[in-house]
Short mmCIF file of C-alpha atoms in Angstrom, two decimals:
data_model
loop_
_atom_site.label_atom_id
_atom_site.label_comp_id
_atom_site.label_asym_id
_atom_site.label_seq_id
_atom_site.Cartn_x
_atom_site.Cartn_y
_atom_site.Cartn_z
CA GLY V 155 -0.06 0.01 0.11
CA VAL V 156 0.80 3.57 -0.16
CA CYS V 157 0.60 4.65 3.48
CA LYS V 158 1.01 2.75 6.74
CA GLU V 159 -2.40 3.30 8.16
CA LYS V 160 -4.49 0.17 9.58
CA PHE V 161 -8.21 -0.31 9.11
CA ALA V 162 -10.68 -2.30 11.08
CA ASN V 163 -12.27 -3.69 7.89
CA ASP V 164 -12.11 -3.73 4.25
CA PHE V 165 -14.74 -1.12 3.59
CA LEU V 166 -12.83 1.60 5.60
CA LYS V 167 -9.68 0.78 3.70
CA GLN V 168 -11.54 1.09 0.30
CA LYS V 169 -12.96 4.32 1.38
CA HIS V 170 -9.57 5.78 2.57
CA ILE V 171 -8.21 4.57 -0.92
CA VAL V 172 -10.95 6.43 -2.53
CA ASP V 173 -11.10 9.55 -0.42
CA THR V 174 -6.99 10.11 -0.52
CA GLY V 175 -6.34 8.97 -4.12
CA HIS V 176 -4.06 6.25 -2.42
CA LYS V 177 -5.05 3.99 -5.33
CA MET V 178 -2.01 2.49 -7.08
CA LYS V 179 -3.40 3.41 -10.59
CA HIS V 180 -0.27 3.49 -12.81
CA GLU V 181 0.91 0.05 -14.07
CA CYS V 182 4.20 -0.94 -15.71
CA THR V 183 3.22 -2.75 -18.83
CA THR V 184 6.48 -4.37 -18.90
CA CYS V 185 6.59 -6.24 -15.59
CA GLY V 186 3.23 -5.45 -13.86
CA LYS V 187 4.43 -3.10 -10.99
CA PHE V 188 1.97 -0.21 -9.92
CA PHE V 189 2.71 3.22 -8.81
CA THR V 190 0.76 6.11 -7.38
CA GLN V 191 1.99 8.70 -9.53
CA ARG V 192 2.73 8.65 -13.39
CA VAL V 193 6.12 10.24 -12.69
CA ALA V 194 7.34 7.31 -10.44
CA LEU V 195 6.13 4.86 -13.32
CA GLN V 196 8.07 6.84 -15.74
CA ARG V 197 11.40 6.76 -13.62
CA HIS V 198 10.83 3.19 -13.01
CA ILE V 199 10.63 2.45 -16.86
CA ARG V 200 13.66 4.67 -17.50
CA THR V 201 15.70 3.10 -14.89
CA ILE V 202 14.79 -0.49 -15.15
CA HIS V 203 13.49 -0.98 -18.56
CA SER V 204 15.18 1.64 -20.79
CA GLY V 205 16.64 -1.00 -23.28
CA ARG V 206 20.25 -1.11 -22.08
CA SER V 207 22.13 -4.29 -22.05
CA GLY V 208 20.85 -4.96 -18.54
CA SER V 209 23.75 -4.31 -16.54
CA PRO V 210 23.79 -1.70 -13.95
CA ARG V 211 26.09 1.36 -14.81
CA PHE V 212 26.61 3.18 -11.57
CA LYS V 213 29.06 1.69 -9.28
CA CYS V 214 29.55 2.33 -5.70
CA SER V 215 32.79 4.03 -4.85
CA LYS V 216 33.26 2.12 -1.55
CA CYS V 217 32.34 -1.53 -2.70
CA ASP V 218 31.63 -3.36 -5.98
CA LYS V 219 27.80 -3.06 -5.80
CA CYS V 220 26.48 -1.52 -9.11
CA PHE V 221 23.09 -0.09 -9.55
CA ASN V 222 20.73 1.01 -12.44
CA SER V 223 20.16 4.59 -11.23
CA GLU V 224 22.35 7.10 -9.74
CA TYR V 225 19.85 7.90 -7.03
CA SER V 226 19.69 4.15 -6.03
CA LYS V 227 23.55 4.27 -5.96
CA ASP V 228 23.96 7.77 -4.05
CA ARG V 229 21.82 6.36 -1.26
CA HIS V 230 23.57 3.00 -1.06
CA GLU V 231 26.91 4.86 -0.65
CA LYS V 232 25.48 7.01 2.29
CA ASN V 233 24.79 3.77 4.25
CA GLU V 234 28.09 3.84 6.47
CA GLU V 235 27.01 0.95 8.53
CA LEU V 236 26.43 -1.06 5.51
CA HIS V 237 29.83 -0.56 4.12
CA ARG V 238 31.44 -1.20 7.67
CA HIS V 239 29.78 -4.46 8.15
CA MET V 240 30.69 -5.31 4.46
CA LEU V 241 34.43 -4.51 5.35
CA LYS V 242 34.31 -6.63 8.37
CA LYS V 243 32.74 -9.50 6.61
CA SER V 244 35.75 -9.39 3.87
CA GLU V 245 38.48 -9.60 6.75
CA LYS V 246 40.13 -12.94 7.21
CA LEU V 247 40.55 -14.58 10.64
CA GLU V 248 43.40 -16.76 11.82
CA CYS V 249 42.75 -20.03 13.65
CA PRO V 250 44.47 -19.81 16.99
CA TYR V 251 45.60 -23.65 16.71
CA CYS V 252 46.76 -24.03 13.13
CA SER V 253 47.14 -20.34 11.79
CA LYS V 254 45.05 -21.27 8.91
CA GLU V 255 42.92 -18.29 7.49
CA TYR V 256 39.25 -18.12 7.46
CA SER V 257 36.54 -15.76 6.32
CA TRP V 258 34.47 -13.71 8.66
CA GLU V 259 31.44 -16.28 7.99
CA LYS V 260 33.20 -19.49 9.01
CA ARG V 261 34.13 -17.81 12.50
CA ARG V 262 31.29 -19.68 14.18
CA SER V 263 33.13 -22.94 13.76
CA PHE V 264 36.04 -22.09 16.12
#
């Protein structure tokens, strides 16, 4: 849905949709996704179904992740907590008994 409001029954929910215009009325004919605003549908078509080869063209400057839109890339780049977590996961751990190195994901087996 468009908003987070909860309703006691379906009638009240449908009345809210009609009263506020929250109806998702703009459908992407390519993938069937719905949007409340025509401009959002147009942005979706431009960034997702624009006829490019399908490979994302905007790469994060902090990791190897790529995005179809500059907006998505910028939003991702600003997520410092995510990048700290990704950096930690890329670190190698050394076994205290045999000195063999393991990835961060294997740490539970020690």
